[in-house]
Tab-separated table of N, CA and C in Angstrom:
chain	number	residue	atom	x	y	z
Q	1	MET	N	1.468	13.960	20.604
Q	1	MET	CA	1.449	12.585	20.145
Q	1	MET	C	1.231	12.581	18.637
Q	2	ALA	N	1.966	11.748	17.948
Q	2	ALA	CA	1.835	11.614	16.490
Q	2	ALA	C	0.492	10.979	16.147
Q	3	LYS	N	-0.024	11.363	15.004
Q	3	LYS	CA	-1.298	10.818	14.549
Q	3	LYS	C	-1.061	9.971	13.310
Q	4	LEU	N	-1.658	8.821	13.276
Q	4	LEU	CA	-1.541	7.918	12.138
Q	4	LEU	C	-2.930	7.648	11.596
Q	5	SER	N	-3.079	7.803	10.306
Q	5	SER	CA	-4.342	7.437	9.671
Q	5	SER	C	-4.035	6.933	8.279
Q	6	SER	N	-4.955	6.175	7.752
Q	6	SER	CA	-4.756	5.652	6.407
Q	6	SER	C	-6.107	5.524	5.720
Q	7	VAL	N	-6.042	5.451	4.408
Q	7	VAL	CA	-7.246	5.306	3.603
Q	7	VAL	C	-6.948	4.281	2.526
Q	8	TYR	N	-7.797	3.281	2.409
Q	8	TYR	CA	-7.690	2.332	1.317
Q	8	TYR	C	-8.491	2.894	0.153
Q	9	VAL	N	-7.874	2.881	-1.016
Q	9	VAL	CA	-8.546	3.408	-2.198
Q	9	VAL	C	-8.710	2.270	-3.199
Q	10	ASP	N	-9.924	2.010	-3.586
Q	10	ASP	CA	-10.219	0.994	-4.591
Q	10	ASP	C	-10.026	1.629	-5.965
Q	11	GLY	N	-8.994	1.197	-6.666
Q	11	GLY	CA	-8.662	1.749	-7.966
Q	11	GLY	C	-9.734	1.539	-9.018
Q	12	ARG	N	-10.677	0.660	-8.739
Q	12	ARG	CA	-11.788	0.469	-9.674
Q	12	ARG	C	-12.823	1.575	-9.531
Q	13	LYS	N	-12.762	2.322	-8.430
Q	13	LYS	CA	-13.759	3.354	-8.168
Q	13	LYS	C	-13.201	4.772	-8.270
Q	14	VAL	N	-11.907	4.930	-8.046
Q	14	VAL	CA	-11.278	6.248	-8.113
Q	14	VAL	C	-10.130	6.164	-9.110
Q	15	GLN	N	-10.172	7.014	-10.122
Q	15	GLN	CA	-9.098	7.048	-11.108
Q	15	GLN	C	-7.825	7.554	-10.448
Q	16	THR	N	-6.700	6.893	-10.728
Q	16	THR	CA	-5.455	7.262	-10.064
Q	16	THR	C	-5.017	8.683	-10.378
Q	17	ASP	N	-5.310	9.176	-11.568
Q	17	ASP	CA	-4.891	10.538	-11.887
Q	17	ASP	C	-5.759	11.583	-11.196
Q	18	ALA	N	-6.827	11.158	-10.522
Q	18	ALA	CA	-7.687	12.074	-9.770
Q	18	ALA	C	-7.618	11.819	-8.265
Q	19	LEU	N	-6.684	10.984	-7.844
Q	19	LEU	CA	-6.603	10.614	-6.433
Q	19	LEU	C	-6.370	11.822	-5.533
Q	20	ASP	N	-5.452	12.696	-5.918
Q	20	ASP	CA	-5.194	13.865	-5.073
Q	20	ASP	C	-6.391	14.814	-5.046
Q	21	ASP	N	-7.181	14.861	-6.116
Q	21	ASP	CA	-8.407	15.660	-6.104
Q	21	ASP	C	-9.427	15.074	-5.128
Q	22	HIS	N	-9.416	13.753	-4.986
Q	22	HIS	CA	-10.368	13.035	-4.134
Q	22	HIS	C	-9.953	13.072	-2.659
Q	23	LEU	N	-8.651	12.877	-2.395
Q	23	LEU	CA	-8.169	12.744	-1.016
Q	23	LEU	C	-7.200	13.827	-0.565
Q	24	GLY	N	-6.697	14.617	-1.485
Q	24	GLY	CA	-5.633	15.552	-1.151
Q	24	GLY	C	-4.282	14.883	-1.349
Q	25	GLN	N	-3.230	15.623	-1.076
Q	25	GLN	CA	-1.874	15.100	-1.239
Q	25	GLN	C	-1.572	14.076	-0.140
Q	26	SER	N	-0.788	13.052	-0.483
Q	26	SER	CA	-0.468	11.976	0.453
Q	26	SER	C	0.969	12.107	0.953
Q	27	ASP	N	1.152	11.854	2.244
Q	27	ASP	CA	2.495	11.849	2.823
Q	27	ASP	C	3.213	10.543	2.515
Q	28	LEU	N	2.436	9.453	2.435
Q	28	LEU	CA	3.014	8.133	2.180
Q	28	LEU	C	2.090	7.379	1.237
Q	29	ILE	N	2.681	6.814	0.202
Q	29	ILE	CA	1.941	5.939	-0.698
Q	29	ILE	C	2.670	4.611	-0.719
Q	30	LEU	N	1.942	3.531	-0.456
Q	30	LEU	CA	2.481	2.176	-0.541
Q	30	LEU	C	1.744	1.483	-1.668
Q	31	GLU	N	2.470	1.142	-2.716
Q	31	GLU	CA	1.863	0.582	-3.920
Q	31	GLU	C	2.432	-0.808	-4.142
Q	32	ALA	N	1.548	-1.783	-4.421
Q	32	ALA	CA	1.998	-3.164	-4.552
Q	32	ALA	C	1.351	-3.914	-5.706
Q	33	THR	N	0.751	-3.221	-6.664
Q	33	THR	CA	0.034	-3.920	-7.725
Q	33	THR	C	0.945	-4.498	-8.795
Q	34	GLY	N	2.047	-3.831	-9.068
Q	34	GLY	CA	2.892	-4.266	-10.170
Q	34	GLY	C	2.376	-3.818	-11.524
Q	35	VAL	N	1.539	-2.789	-11.556
Q	35	VAL	CA	1.012	-2.227	-12.796
Q	35	VAL	C	1.733	-0.900	-13.028
Q	36	ALA	N	2.653	-0.889	-13.988
Q	36	ALA	CA	3.528	0.265	-14.177
Q	36	ALA	C	2.759	1.560	-14.419
Q	37	SER	N	1.721	1.525	-15.235
Q	37	SER	CA	0.974	2.757	-15.512
Q	37	SER	C	0.339	3.301	-14.233
Q	38	LEU	N	-0.183	2.432	-13.395
Q	38	LEU	CA	-0.752	2.845	-12.115
Q	38	LEU	C	0.335	3.416	-11.217
Q	39	GLU	N	1.473	2.746	-11.170
Q	39	GLU	CA	2.565	3.204	-10.311
Q	39	GLU	C	2.998	4.625	-10.673
Q	40	PHE	N	3.121	4.911	-11.953
Q	40	PHE	CA	3.511	6.262	-12.371
Q	40	PHE	C	2.401	7.275	-12.122
Q	41	ASN	N	1.154	6.900	-12.343
Q	41	ASN	CA	0.046	7.830	-12.117
Q	41	ASN	C	-0.064	8.247	-10.656
Q	42	LEU	N	0.278	7.355	-9.738
Q	42	LEU	CA	0.160	7.673	-8.314
Q	42	LEU	C	1.159	8.723	-7.853
Q	43	ILE	N	2.238	8.904	-8.589
Q	43	ILE	CA	3.241	9.893	-8.187
Q	43	ILE	C	2.619	11.277	-8.075
Q	44	ASP	N	1.632	11.575	-8.902
Q	44	ASP	CA	0.973	12.890	-8.849
Q	44	ASP	C	0.287	13.151	-7.515
Q	45	ALA	N	-0.104	12.110	-6.803
Q	45	ALA	CA	-0.800	12.281	-5.526
Q	45	ALA	C	0.158	12.445	-4.346
Q	46	LEU	N	1.460	12.312	-4.601
Q	46	LEU	CA	2.446	12.403	-3.524
Q	46	LEU	C	2.651	13.854	-3.123
Q	47	GLY	N	2.569	14.118	-1.828
Q	47	GLY	CA	2.699	15.473	-1.316
Q	47	GLY	C	4.148	15.896	-1.129
Q	48	ILE	N	4.322	17.149	-0.743
Q	48	ILE	CA	5.648	17.681	-0.433
Q	48	ILE	C	6.221	16.887	0.736
Q	49	ASN	N	7.495	16.517	0.628
Q	49	ASN	CA	8.197	15.686	1.617
Q	49	ASN	C	7.602	14.280	1.707
Q	50	GLY	N	6.880	13.851	0.678
Q	50	GLY	CA	6.224	12.548	0.684
Q	50	GLY	C	7.167	11.409	0.332
Q	51	VAL	N	6.759	10.217	0.753
Q	51	VAL	CA	7.513	8.994	0.475
Q	51	VAL	C	6.607	8.037	-0.278
Q	52	TYR	N	7.133	7.500	-1.364
Q	52	TYR	CA	6.380	6.575	-2.218
Q	52	TYR	C	7.145	5.258	-2.234
Q	53	VAL	N	6.529	4.207	-1.703
Q	53	VAL	CA	7.153	2.892	-1.634
Q	53	VAL	C	6.485	1.978	-2.656
Q	54	ILE	N	7.279	1.441	-3.551
Q	54	ILE	CA	6.777	0.553	-4.597
Q	54	ILE	C	7.309	-0.850	-4.321
Q	55	THR	N	6.394	-1.809	-4.149
Q	55	THR	CA	6.809	-3.193	-3.929
Q	55	THR	C	6.345	-4.116	-5.046
Q	56	GLY	N	5.453	-3.640	-5.890
Q	56	GLY	CA	4.961	-4.452	-7.007
Q	56	GLY	C	5.932	-4.404	-8.177
Q	57	ILE	N	6.186	-5.534	-8.778
Q	57	ILE	CA	7.107	-5.621	-9.914
Q	57	ILE	C	6.290	-5.767	-11.190
Q	58	PRO	N	6.349	-4.759	-12.070
Q	58	PRO	CA	5.557	-4.832	-13.302
Q	58	PRO	C	6.009	-5.986	-14.195
Q	59	GLY	N	5.045	-6.671	-14.753
Q	59	GLY	CA	5.335	-7.722	-15.715
Q	59	GLY	C	5.206	-7.186	-17.128
Q	60	GLY	N	5.626	-7.968	-18.080
Q	60	GLY	CA	5.485	-7.586	-19.483
Q	60	GLY	C	6.426	-6.467	-19.867
Q	61	ASP	N	6.195	-5.934	-21.041
Q	61	ASP	CA	7.033	-4.861	-21.565
Q	61	ASP	C	6.137	-3.842	-22.254
Q	62	HIS	N	5.285	-3.206	-21.451
Q	62	HIS	CA	4.340	-2.240	-21.986
Q	62	HIS	C	4.962	-0.851	-21.917
Q	63	PRO	N	5.227	-0.224	-23.062
Q	63	PRO	CA	5.844	1.115	-23.033
Q	63	PRO	C	4.905	2.162	-22.459
Q	64	LEU	N	5.495	3.136	-21.765
Q	64	LEU	CA	4.751	4.245	-21.190
Q	64	LEU	C	5.359	5.547	-21.691
Q	65	ASN	N	4.530	6.535	-21.874
Q	65	ASN	CA	5.015	7.864	-22.225
Q	65	ASN	C	4.958	8.733	-20.981
Q	66	ILE	N	6.115	9.076	-20.448
Q	66	ILE	CA	6.188	9.959	-19.288
Q	66	ILE	C	7.187	11.067	-19.583
Q	67	SER	N	6.992	12.178	-18.936
Q	67	SER	CA	7.930	13.286	-19.053
Q	67	SER	C	8.969	13.122	-17.951
Q	68	GLY	N	10.124	12.577	-18.327
Q	68	GLY	CA	11.184	12.335	-17.351
Q	68	GLY	C	11.649	13.601	-16.667
Q	69	ALA	N	11.805	14.688	-17.422
Q	69	ALA	CA	12.270	15.950	-16.834
Q	69	ALA	C	11.257	16.479	-15.818
Q	70	ALA	N	9.969	16.432	-16.159
Q	70	ALA	CA	8.930	16.905	-15.229
Q	70	ALA	C	8.905	16.048	-13.969
Q	71	LEU	N	9.067	14.744	-14.130
Q	71	LEU	CA	9.078	13.838	-12.980
Q	71	LEU	C	10.254	14.154	-12.063
Q	72	MET	N	11.423	14.318	-12.623
Q	72	MET	CA	12.602	14.616	-11.809
Q	72	MET	C	12.466	15.978	-11.113
Q	73	ARG	N	11.934	16.985	-11.814
Q	73	ARG	CA	11.705	18.294	-11.176
Q	73	ARG	C	10.766	18.150	-9.988
Q	74	GLN	N	9.679	17.393	-10.174
Q	74	GLN	CA	8.719	17.204	-9.083
Q	74	GLN	C	9.389	16.555	-7.880
Q	75	LEU	N	10.133	15.473	-8.106
Q	75	LEU	CA	10.768	14.765	-6.998
Q	75	LEU	C	11.759	15.657	-6.253
Q	76	VAL	N	12.556	16.420	-7.000
Q	76	VAL	CA	13.574	17.268	-6.370
Q	76	VAL	C	12.958	18.494	-5.705
Q	77	LEU	N	12.110	19.221	-6.429
Q	77	LEU	CA	11.552	20.456	-5.886
Q	77	LEU	C	10.586	20.217	-4.735
Q	78	ASN	N	9.938	19.065	-4.710
Q	78	ASN	CA	9.010	18.740	-3.618
Q	78	ASN	C	9.647	17.880	-2.539
Q	79	ASN	N	10.965	17.641	-2.663
Q	79	ASN	CA	11.693	16.865	-1.653
Q	79	ASN	C	11.026	15.506	-1.421
Q	80	GLN	N	10.705	14.818	-2.506
Q	80	GLN	CA	10.005	13.538	-2.434
Q	80	GLN	C	10.984	12.376	-2.565
Q	81	VAL	N	10.583	11.240	-2.010
Q	81	VAL	CA	11.418	10.047	-2.030
Q	81	VAL	C	10.649	8.922	-2.710
Q	82	LEU	N	11.320	8.247	-3.620
Q	82	LEU	CA	10.777	7.073	-4.306
Q	82	LEU	C	11.629	5.887	-3.889
Q	83	VAL	N	10.997	4.837	-3.316
Q	83	VAL	CA	11.728	3.685	-2.810
Q	83	VAL	C	11.122	2.417	-3.397
Q	84	GLY	N	11.966	1.529	-3.865
Q	84	GLY	CA	11.521	0.215	-4.308
Q	84	GLY	C	12.064	-0.830	-3.354
Q	85	SER	N	11.268	-1.842	-3.041
Q	85	SER	CA	11.717	-2.849	-2.086
Q	85	SER	C	11.113	-4.215	-2.414
Q	86	VAL	N	11.921	-5.242	-2.252
Q	86	VAL	CA	11.466	-6.616	-2.431
Q	86	VAL	C	12.447	-7.562	-1.734
Q	87	ASN	N	11.955	-8.711	-1.325
Q	87	ASN	CA	12.792	-9.776	-0.777
Q	87	ASN	C	13.661	-9.352	0.398
Q	88	ALA	N	13.044	-8.921	1.463
Q	88	ALA	CA	13.780	-8.552	2.662
Q	88	ALA	C	14.364	-9.797	3.336
Q	89	SER	N	15.438	-9.601	4.070
Q	89	SER	CA	16.083	-10.700	4.788
Q	89	SER	C	15.282	-11.058	6.033
Q	90	PRO	N	15.576	-12.208	6.678
Q	90	PRO	CA	14.876	-12.548	7.917
Q	90	PRO	C	15.025	-11.477	9.000
Q	91	ALA	N	16.173	-10.837	9.060
Q	91	ALA	CA	16.367	-9.778	10.058
Q	91	ALA	C	15.447	-8.593	9.766
Q	92	HIS	N	15.276	-8.262	8.491
Q	92	HIS	CA	14.374	-7.171	8.134
Q	92	HIS	C	12.922	-7.550	8.427
Q	93	PHE	N	12.587	-8.806	8.197
Q	93	PHE	CA	11.238	-9.270	8.507
Q	93	PHE	C	10.974	-9.114	10.008
Q	94	GLN	N	11.954	-9.497	10.837
Q	94	GLN	CA	11.797	-9.359	12.289
Q	94	GLN	C	11.653	-7.893	12.681
Q	95	MET	N	12.408	-7.008	12.018
Q	95	MET	CA	12.275	-5.579	12.287
Q	95	MET	C	10.857	-5.104	11.962
Q	96	ALA	N	10.306	-5.596	10.848
Q	96	ALA	CA	8.947	-5.215	10.465
Q	96	ALA	C	7.932	-5.706	11.492
Q	97	VAL	N	8.115	-6.927	11.978
Q	97	VAL	CA	7.221	-7.462	13.012
Q	97	VAL	C	7.292	-6.585	14.263
Q	98	ASN	N	8.496	-6.207	14.645
Q	98	ASN	CA	8.659	-5.344	15.822
Q	98	ASN	C	7.999	-3.982	15.608
Q	99	ASP	N	8.165	-3.429	14.395
Q	99	ASP	CA	7.547	-2.139	14.089
Q	99	ASP	C	6.026	-2.230	14.104
Q	100	LEU	N	5.477	-3.328	13.554
Q	100	LEU	CA	4.029	-3.516	13.578
Q	100	LEU	C	3.510	-3.644	15.008
Q	101	LYS	N	4.262	-4.353	15.837
Q	101	LYS	CA	3.869	-4.497	17.243
Q	101	LYS	C	3.842	-3.124	17.916
Q	102	TYR	N	4.875	-2.329	17.682
Q	102	TYR	CA	4.919	-0.980	18.249
Q	102	TYR	C	3.750	-0.137	17.734
Q	103	ALA	N	3.511	-0.185	16.420
Q	103	ALA	CA	2.406	0.590	15.831
Q	103	ALA	C	1.074	0.144	16.420
Q	104	TYR	N	0.903	-1.164	16.624
Q	104	TYR	CA	-0.345	-1.670	17.201
Q	104	TYR	C	-0.533	-1.149	18.626
Q	105	GLU	N	0.557	-1.085	19.382
Q	105	GLU	CA	0.453	-0.569	20.745
Q	105	GLU	C	0.076	0.916	20.748
Q	106	GLN	N	0.554	1.672	19.755
Q	106	GLN	CA	0.276	3.106	19.674
Q	106	GLN	C	-1.099	3.403	19.079
Q	107	TRP	N	-1.470	2.661	18.018
Q	107	TRP	CA	-2.680	2.952	17.260
Q	107	TRP	C	-3.442	1.659	16.943
Q	108	PRO	N	-3.963	0.947	17.942
Q	108	PRO	CA	-4.613	-0.346	17.678
Q	108	PRO	C	-5.814	-0.255	16.752
Q	109	GLN	N	-6.585	0.823	16.842
Q	109	GLN	CA	-7.783	0.938	16.016
Q	109	GLN	C	-7.440	1.017	14.535
Q	110	VAL	N	-6.356	1.680	14.174
Q	110	VAL	CA	-5.981	1.816	12.768
Q	110	VAL	C	-5.556	0.464	12.198
Q	111	LEU	N	-4.711	-0.240	12.913
Q	111	LEU	CA	-4.245	-1.534	12.400
Q	111	LEU	C	-5.362	-2.562	12.360
Q	112	ASN	N	-6.274	-2.517	13.328
Q	112	ASN	CA	-7.409	-3.442	13.305
Q	112	ASN	C	-8.292	-3.222	12.083
Q	113	GLU	N	-8.393	-1.987	11.620
Q	113	GLU	CA	-9.222	-1.690	10.454
Q	113	GLU	C	-8.604	-2.203	9.154
Q	114	LEU	N	-7.303	-2.443	9.140
Q	114	LEU	CA	-6.651	-2.938	7.924
Q	114	LEU	C	-7.028	-4.389	7.632
Q	115	ILE	N	-7.247	-5.192	8.669
Q	115	ILE	CA	-7.664	-6.587	8.482
Q	115	ILE	C	-9.177	-6.591	8.443
Q	116	THR	N	-9.699	-6.795	7.245
Q	116	THR	CA	-11.147	-6.704	7.079
Q	116	THR	C	-11.849	-8.056	7.155
Q	117	ARG	N	-11.073	-9.135	7.040
Q	117	ARG	CA	-11.710	-10.458	7.072
Q	117	ARG	C	-10.675	-11.504	7.440
Q	118	LYS	N	-11.094	-12.487	8.243
Q	118	LYS	CA	-10.241	-13.626	8.594
Q	118	LYS	C	-10.904	-14.897	8.096
Q	119	VAL	N	-10.088	-15.789	7.529
Q	119	VAL	CA	-10.592	-17.029	6.934
Q	119	VAL	C	-9.765	-18.186	7.479
Q	120	SER	N	-10.424	-19.277	7.847
Q	120	SER	CA	-9.714	-20.474	8.295
Q	120	SER	C	-8.894	-21.052	7.146
Q	121	TYR	N	-7.765	-21.680	7.472
Q	121	TYR	CA	-6.891	-22.247	6.432
Q	121	TYR	C	-7.622	-23.271	5.565
Q	122	GLU	N	-8.677	-23.908	6.105
Q	122	GLU	CA	-9.431	-24.865	5.297
Q	122	GLU	C	-10.118	-24.187	4.108
Q	123	HIS	N	-10.308	-22.892	4.199
Q	123	HIS	CA	-10.988	-22.126	3.147
Q	123	HIS	C	-10.034	-21.125	2.496
Q	124	PHE	N	-8.760	-21.519	2.374
Q	124	PHE	CA	-7.760	-20.591	1.848
Q	124	PHE	C	-8.076	-20.126	0.430
Q	125	ARG	N	-8.705	-21.007	-0.372
Q	125	ARG	CA	-9.041	-20.608	-1.747
Q	125	ARG	C	-9.973	-19.394	-1.764
Q	126	GLU	N	-10.914	-19.388	-0.825
Q	126	GLU	CA	-11.832	-18.251	-0.706
Q	126	GLU	C	-11.052	-16.961	-0.421
Q	127	ALA	N	-10.081	-17.044	0.469
Q	127	ALA	CA	-9.285	-15.857	0.807
Q	127	ALA	C	-8.501	-15.347	-0.398
Q	128	LEU	N	-8.099	-16.249	-1.278
Q	128	LEU	CA	-7.292	-15.865	-2.432
Q	128	LEU	C	-8.114	-15.453	-3.646
Q	129	THR	N	-9.356	-15.903	-3.714
Q	129	THR	CA	-10.110	-15.686	-4.947
Q	129	THR	C	-11.386	-14.858	-4.796
Q	130	GLN	N	-11.933	-14.764	-3.587
Q	130	GLN	CA	-13.199	-14.062	-3.406
Q	130	GLN	C	-12.984	-12.814	-2.555
Q	131	HIS	N	-13.164	-11.665	-3.180
Q	131	HIS	CA	-12.935	-10.404	-2.478
Q	131	HIS	C	-14.135	-9.484	-2.646
Q	132	SER	N	-14.524	-8.872	-1.555
Q	132	SER	CA	-15.582	-7.869	-1.636
Q	132	SER	C	-14.934	-6.509	-1.895
Q	133	ASP	N	-15.738	-5.546	-2.265
Q	133	ASP	CA	-15.222	-4.201	-2.510
Q	133	ASP	C	-14.645	-3.567	-1.253
Q	134	SER	N	-15.038	-4.062	-0.081
Q	134	SER	CA	-14.552	-3.471	1.173
Q	134	SER	C	-13.313	-4.167	1.726
Q	135	ASP	N	-12.876	-5.267	1.118
Q	135	ASP	CA	-11.689	-5.968	1.610
Q	135	ASP	C	-10.431	-5.127	1.433
Q	136	ILE	N	-9.651	-5.035	2.495
Q	136	ILE	CA	-8.332	-4.430	2.423
Q	136	ILE	C	-7.296	-5.532	2.562
Q	137	LYS	N	-7.350	-6.260	3.671
Q	137	LYS	CA	-6.417	-7.359	3.902
Q	137	LYS	C	-7.211	-8.527	4.466
Q	138	VAL	N	-7.102	-9.670	3.798
Q	138	VAL	CA	-7.737	-10.899	4.268
Q	138	VAL	C	-6.638	-11.773	4.862
Q	139	VAL	N	-6.859	-12.265	6.045
Q	139	VAL	CA	-5.868	-13.060	6.763
Q	139	VAL	C	-6.316	-14.503	6.821
Q	140	ILE	N	-5.384	-15.421	6.529
Q	140	ILE	CA	-5.649	-16.844	6.665
Q	140	ILE	C	-5.166	-17.285	8.045
Q	141	GLU	N	-6.078	-17.827	8.851
Q	141	GLU	CA	-5.737	-18.246	10.218
Q	141	GLU	C	-5.381	-19.731	10.250
Q	142	TRP	N	-4.327	-20.040	10.992
Q	142	TRP	CA	-3.844	-21.428	11.124
Q	142	TRP	C	-4.014	-21.890	12.559
Q	143	SER	N	-5.231	-21.911	13.065
Q	143	SER	CA	-5.415	-22.347	14.453
Q	143	SER	C	-6.286	-23.570	14.515
């Protein structure tokens, strides 16, 4: 049986360039901040045959100094994949819902740990503005 596990890393507590020293190499990185310097720093933590999914769109025009040749060598020699994604269609959204349902049936404890807090829609501002250091995903309930 396949094993699924995940770790939420608070970037305020662990420097991104030391992430692999802290956790080891990652098979999958899902990044959604939209901070270009962070996005590039996380590539170092990607393991062999790893997949890095970027959904955050960087704002502004802040130049970065990166070694393009070293980056390309790493991606090719380590058989790594870099994927960017945004604005999925309704059919893709339904596929994601189906995949989440399947994952929940296989590994309910892991998915339950991702939702750290639920807030009634009457208190939506709290869900958007007040976060504890342990929050991973806050859900607004409409019941």
